Amino acid sequence: MPADLQRHTCLGITARGSLNIWEFDGPDGLQSMRIRSPIEANSTEALRRLALAGVGILRMSEILVGPDIRAGRLTELLTGYNHRDGAPICAVYPPGRILSPRVRVFVDFLAEQLANPPWLHGAP
């Protein structure tokens, strides 16, 4: 259960906003909790390396830790819960302009890839 995280060392990310409030949607409904993190960093790579060293539990996108989970270097926890704070991935380009064919193809490629993320299926 998410409340069990309070008894463990969680690795927090330092940034503007409330990234250390973790929300979970599961069998008991929406749960929101502020993690107490004795170790924080503003680098996802630093936090990933700390988790790989067994220092604590982190909450990070599968884009960044999927290969570690599949290789058995990290273990996924709370699999019955959906994370509610998914950050959008955006393609940003100047407004009011017609997109060049190359940009249009790239944006379409991103949309296709993100609809069926390869990092969830073991692809590189």
PDB file of C-alpha atoms in Angstrom:
ATOM      1  CA  MET A   1       0.000   0.000   0.000  1.00  0.00           C
ATOM      2  CA  PRO A   2       1.228   3.527  -0.655  1.00  0.00           C
ATOM      3  CA  ALA A   3       1.105   4.369   3.057  1.00  0.00           C
ATOM      4  CA  ASP A   4       3.848   1.770   3.606  1.00  0.00           C
ATOM      5  CA  LEU A   5       6.260   4.118   1.835  1.00  0.00           C
ATOM      6  CA  GLN A   6       6.353   6.231   5.002  1.00  0.00           C
ATOM      7  CA  ARG A   7       8.432   3.469   6.649  1.00  0.00           C
ATOM      8  CA  HIS A   8      11.057   3.485   3.890  1.00  0.00           C
ATOM      9  CA  THR A   9      13.693   5.833   2.558  1.00  0.00           C
ATOM     10  CA  CYS A  10      12.258   7.578  -0.489  1.00  0.00           C
ATOM     11  CA  LEU A  11      14.387   9.491  -2.946  1.00  0.00           C
ATOM     12  CA  GLY A  12      12.923  12.896  -3.737  1.00  0.00           C
ATOM     13  CA  ILE A  13      13.440  15.240  -6.600  1.00  0.00           C
ATOM     14  CA  THR A  14      14.064  18.911  -5.957  1.00  0.00           C
ATOM     15  CA  ALA A  15      12.233  21.206  -8.311  1.00  0.00           C
ATOM     16  CA  ARG A  16       9.612  23.875  -8.289  1.00  0.00           C
ATOM     17  CA  GLY A  17       6.192  22.501  -7.483  1.00  0.00           C
ATOM     18  CA  SER A  18       5.139  19.486  -5.488  1.00  0.00           C
ATOM     19  CA  LEU A  19       7.095  16.608  -7.006  1.00  0.00           C
ATOM     20  CA  ASN A  20       7.410  15.048  -3.573  1.00  0.00           C
ATOM     21  CA  ILE A  21       3.681  14.604  -3.249  1.00  0.00           C
ATOM     22  CA  TRP A  22       3.018  11.199  -4.732  1.00  0.00           C
ATOM     23  CA  GLU A  23      -0.507  10.311  -5.836  1.00  0.00           C
ATOM     24  CA  PHE A  24      -1.798   6.798  -6.430  1.00  0.00           C
ATOM     25  CA  ASP A  25      -5.118   5.591  -7.821  1.00  0.00           C
ATOM     26  CA  GLY A  26      -5.846   2.059  -6.709  1.00  0.00           C
ATOM     27  CA  PRO A  27      -8.356  -0.288  -5.111  1.00  0.00           C
ATOM     28  CA  ASP A  28      -8.966   2.140  -2.236  1.00  0.00           C
ATOM     29  CA  GLY A  29      -9.374   5.151  -4.536  1.00  0.00           C
ATOM     30  CA  LEU A  30      -7.082   8.137  -4.856  1.00  0.00           C
ATOM     31  CA  GLN A  31      -4.361   8.448  -2.230  1.00  0.00           C
ATOM     32  CA  SER A  32      -2.050  11.416  -1.967  1.00  0.00           C
ATOM     33  CA  MET A  33       0.963  11.563   0.299  1.00  0.00           C
ATOM     34  CA  ARG A  34       3.955  13.772   0.845  1.00  0.00           C
ATOM     35  CA  ILE A  35       7.030  11.643   0.981  1.00  0.00           C
ATOM     36  CA  ARG A  36       9.685  12.363   3.560  1.00  0.00           C
ATOM     37  CA  SER A  37      12.947  12.217   1.754  1.00  0.00           C
ATOM     38  CA  PRO A  38      16.257  12.426   3.586  1.00  0.00           C
ATOM     39  CA  ILE A  39      17.957  12.398   0.175  1.00  0.00           C
ATOM     40  CA  GLU A  40      16.931  14.707  -2.649  1.00  0.00           C
ATOM     41  CA  ALA A  41      18.530  15.619  -5.952  1.00  0.00           C
ATOM     42  CA  ASN A  42      17.629  17.654  -8.994  1.00  0.00           C
ATOM     43  CA  SER A  43      19.079  15.027 -11.328  1.00  0.00           C
ATOM     44  CA  THR A  44      17.026  12.011 -12.382  1.00  0.00           C
ATOM     45  CA  GLU A  45      20.247  10.180 -13.262  1.00  0.00           C
ATOM     46  CA  ALA A  46      21.632  10.766  -9.748  1.00  0.00           C
ATOM     47  CA  LEU A  47      18.393   9.451  -8.212  1.00  0.00           C
ATOM     48  CA  ARG A  48      18.414   6.422 -10.529  1.00  0.00           C
ATOM     49  CA  ARG A  49      21.991   5.614  -9.499  1.00  0.00           C
ATOM     50  CA  LEU A  50      21.069   5.950  -5.813  1.00  0.00           C
ATOM     51  CA  ALA A  51      18.187   3.512  -6.303  1.00  0.00           C
ATOM     52  CA  LEU A  52      20.480   1.093  -8.153  1.00  0.00           C
ATOM     53  CA  ALA A  53      22.848   1.273  -5.170  1.00  0.00           C
ATOM     54  CA  GLY A  54      19.973   0.294  -2.866  1.00  0.00           C
ATOM     55  CA  VAL A  55      19.809   3.642  -1.069  1.00  0.00           C
ATOM     56  CA  GLY A  56      16.053   4.093  -1.376  1.00  0.00           C
ATOM     57  CA  ILE A  57      12.810   3.974  -3.312  1.00  0.00           C
ATOM     58  CA  LEU A  58      12.252   6.329  -6.190  1.00  0.00           C
ATOM     59  CA  ARG A  59       9.352   7.246  -8.384  1.00  0.00           C
ATOM     60  CA  MET A  60      10.472   7.766 -11.942  1.00  0.00           C
ATOM     61  CA  SER A  61       9.203   7.427 -15.488  1.00  0.00           C
ATOM     62  CA  GLU A  62       9.539   4.054 -17.156  1.00  0.00           C
ATOM     63  CA  ILE A  63      11.331   5.849 -19.967  1.00  0.00           C
ATOM     64  CA  LEU A  64      14.261   6.218 -17.571  1.00  0.00           C
ATOM     65  CA  VAL A  65      14.113   3.030 -15.488  1.00  0.00           C
ATOM     66  CA  GLY A  66      12.328   0.513 -17.749  1.00  0.00           C
ATOM     67  CA  PRO A  67      15.570  -1.161 -18.844  1.00  0.00           C
ATOM     68  CA  ASP A  68      16.664  -1.483 -15.193  1.00  0.00           C
ATOM     69  CA  ILE A  69      13.333  -3.086 -14.251  1.00  0.00           C
ATOM     70  CA  ARG A  70      13.457  -5.549 -17.160  1.00  0.00           C
ATOM     71  CA  ALA A  71      17.092  -6.449 -16.337  1.00  0.00           C
ATOM     72  CA  GLY A  72      16.200  -7.080 -12.684  1.00  0.00           C
ATOM     73  CA  ARG A  73      18.371  -4.245 -11.383  1.00  0.00           C
ATOM     74  CA  LEU A  74      15.293  -2.464  -9.989  1.00  0.00           C
ATOM     75  CA  THR A  75      11.993  -3.880  -8.763  1.00  0.00           C
ATOM     76  CA  GLU A  76       8.677  -2.235  -9.517  1.00  0.00           C
ATOM     77  CA  LEU A  77       6.553  -1.638  -6.411  1.00  0.00           C
ATOM     78  CA  LEU A  78       2.835  -0.934  -5.962  1.00  0.00           C
ATOM     79  CA  THR A  79       1.928  -2.436  -9.327  1.00  0.00           C
ATOM     80  CA  GLY A  80      -1.800  -2.341  -8.496  1.00  0.00           C
ATOM     81  CA  TYR A  81      -1.749   1.437  -8.386  1.00  0.00           C
ATOM     82  CA  ASN A  82      -1.752   3.922 -11.235  1.00  0.00           C
ATOM     83  CA  HIS A  83       0.366   7.018 -10.902  1.00  0.00           C
ATOM     84  CA  ARG A  84      -1.780  10.116 -11.238  1.00  0.00           C
ATOM     85  CA  ASP A  85       0.830  12.757 -11.927  1.00  0.00           C
ATOM     86  CA  GLY A  86       1.909  11.815 -15.423  1.00  0.00           C
ATOM     87  CA  ALA A  87       3.633  14.760 -16.991  1.00  0.00           C
ATOM     88  CA  PRO A  88       2.711  15.458 -20.597  1.00  0.00           C
ATOM     89  CA  ILE A  89       5.278  15.215 -23.343  1.00  0.00           C
ATOM     90  CA  CYS A  90       4.917  18.123 -25.717  1.00  0.00           C
ATOM     91  CA  ALA A  91       6.260  19.046 -29.131  1.00  0.00           C
ATOM     92  CA  VAL A  92       6.770  22.799 -29.106  1.00  0.00           C
ATOM     93  CA  TYR A  93       7.030  24.905 -32.216  1.00  0.00           C
ATOM     94  CA  PRO A  94       6.350  28.572 -33.044  1.00  0.00           C
ATOM     95  CA  PRO A  95       2.644  29.467 -33.240  1.00  0.00           C
ATOM     96  CA  GLY A  96       0.998  30.841 -36.343  1.00  0.00           C
ATOM     97  CA  ARG A  97       3.315  29.114 -38.775  1.00  0.00           C
ATOM     98  CA  ILE A  98       2.655  26.317 -41.189  1.00  0.00           C
ATOM     99  CA  LEU A  99       4.763  23.372 -40.126  1.00  0.00           C
ATOM    100  CA  SER A 100       7.453  22.262 -42.505  1.00  0.00           C
ATOM    101  CA  PRO A 101       6.957  18.723 -43.820  1.00  0.00           C
ATOM    102  CA  ARG A 102       9.981  17.538 -41.798  1.00  0.00           C
ATOM    103  CA  VAL A 103       8.565  18.910 -38.542  1.00  0.00           C
ATOM    104  CA  ARG A 104       5.100  17.467 -39.306  1.00  0.00           C
ATOM    105  CA  VAL A 105       6.616  14.003 -39.956  1.00  0.00           C
ATOM    106  CA  PHE A 106       8.623  14.212 -36.720  1.00  0.00           C
ATOM    107  CA  VAL A 107       5.600  15.291 -34.639  1.00  0.00           C
ATOM    108  CA  ASP A 108       3.531  12.472 -36.168  1.00  0.00           C
ATOM    109  CA  PHE A 109       6.342  10.011 -35.398  1.00  0.00           C
ATOM    110  CA  LEU A 110       6.435  11.162 -31.754  1.00  0.00           C
ATOM    111  CA  ALA A 111       2.668  10.825 -31.418  1.00  0.00           C
ATOM    112  CA  GLU A 112       2.798   7.299 -32.834  1.00  0.00           C
ATOM    113  CA  GLN A 113       5.673   6.235 -30.572  1.00  0.00           C
ATOM    114  CA  LEU A 114       4.061   7.697 -27.457  1.00  0.00           C
ATOM    115  CA  ALA A 115       0.749   5.965 -28.196  1.00  0.00           C
ATOM    116  CA  ASN A 116       2.545   2.605 -27.877  1.00  0.00           C
ATOM    117  CA  PRO A 117       5.761   3.324 -25.934  1.00  0.00           C
ATOM    118  CA  PRO A 118       8.594   0.992 -26.960  1.00  0.00           C
ATOM    119  CA  TRP A 119      10.246   1.241 -23.527  1.00  0.00           C
ATOM    120  CA  LEU A 120       7.268  -0.645 -22.038  1.00  0.00           C
ATOM    121  CA  HIS A 121       7.819  -3.575 -24.397  1.00  0.00           C
ATOM    122  CA  GLY A 122      11.532  -4.117 -24.066  1.00  0.00           C
ATOM    123  CA  ALA A 123      12.566  -2.285 -27.208  1.00  0.00           C
ATOM    124  CA  PRO A 124      15.618  -0.051 -26.947  1.00  0.00           C
TER     125      PRO A 124
END
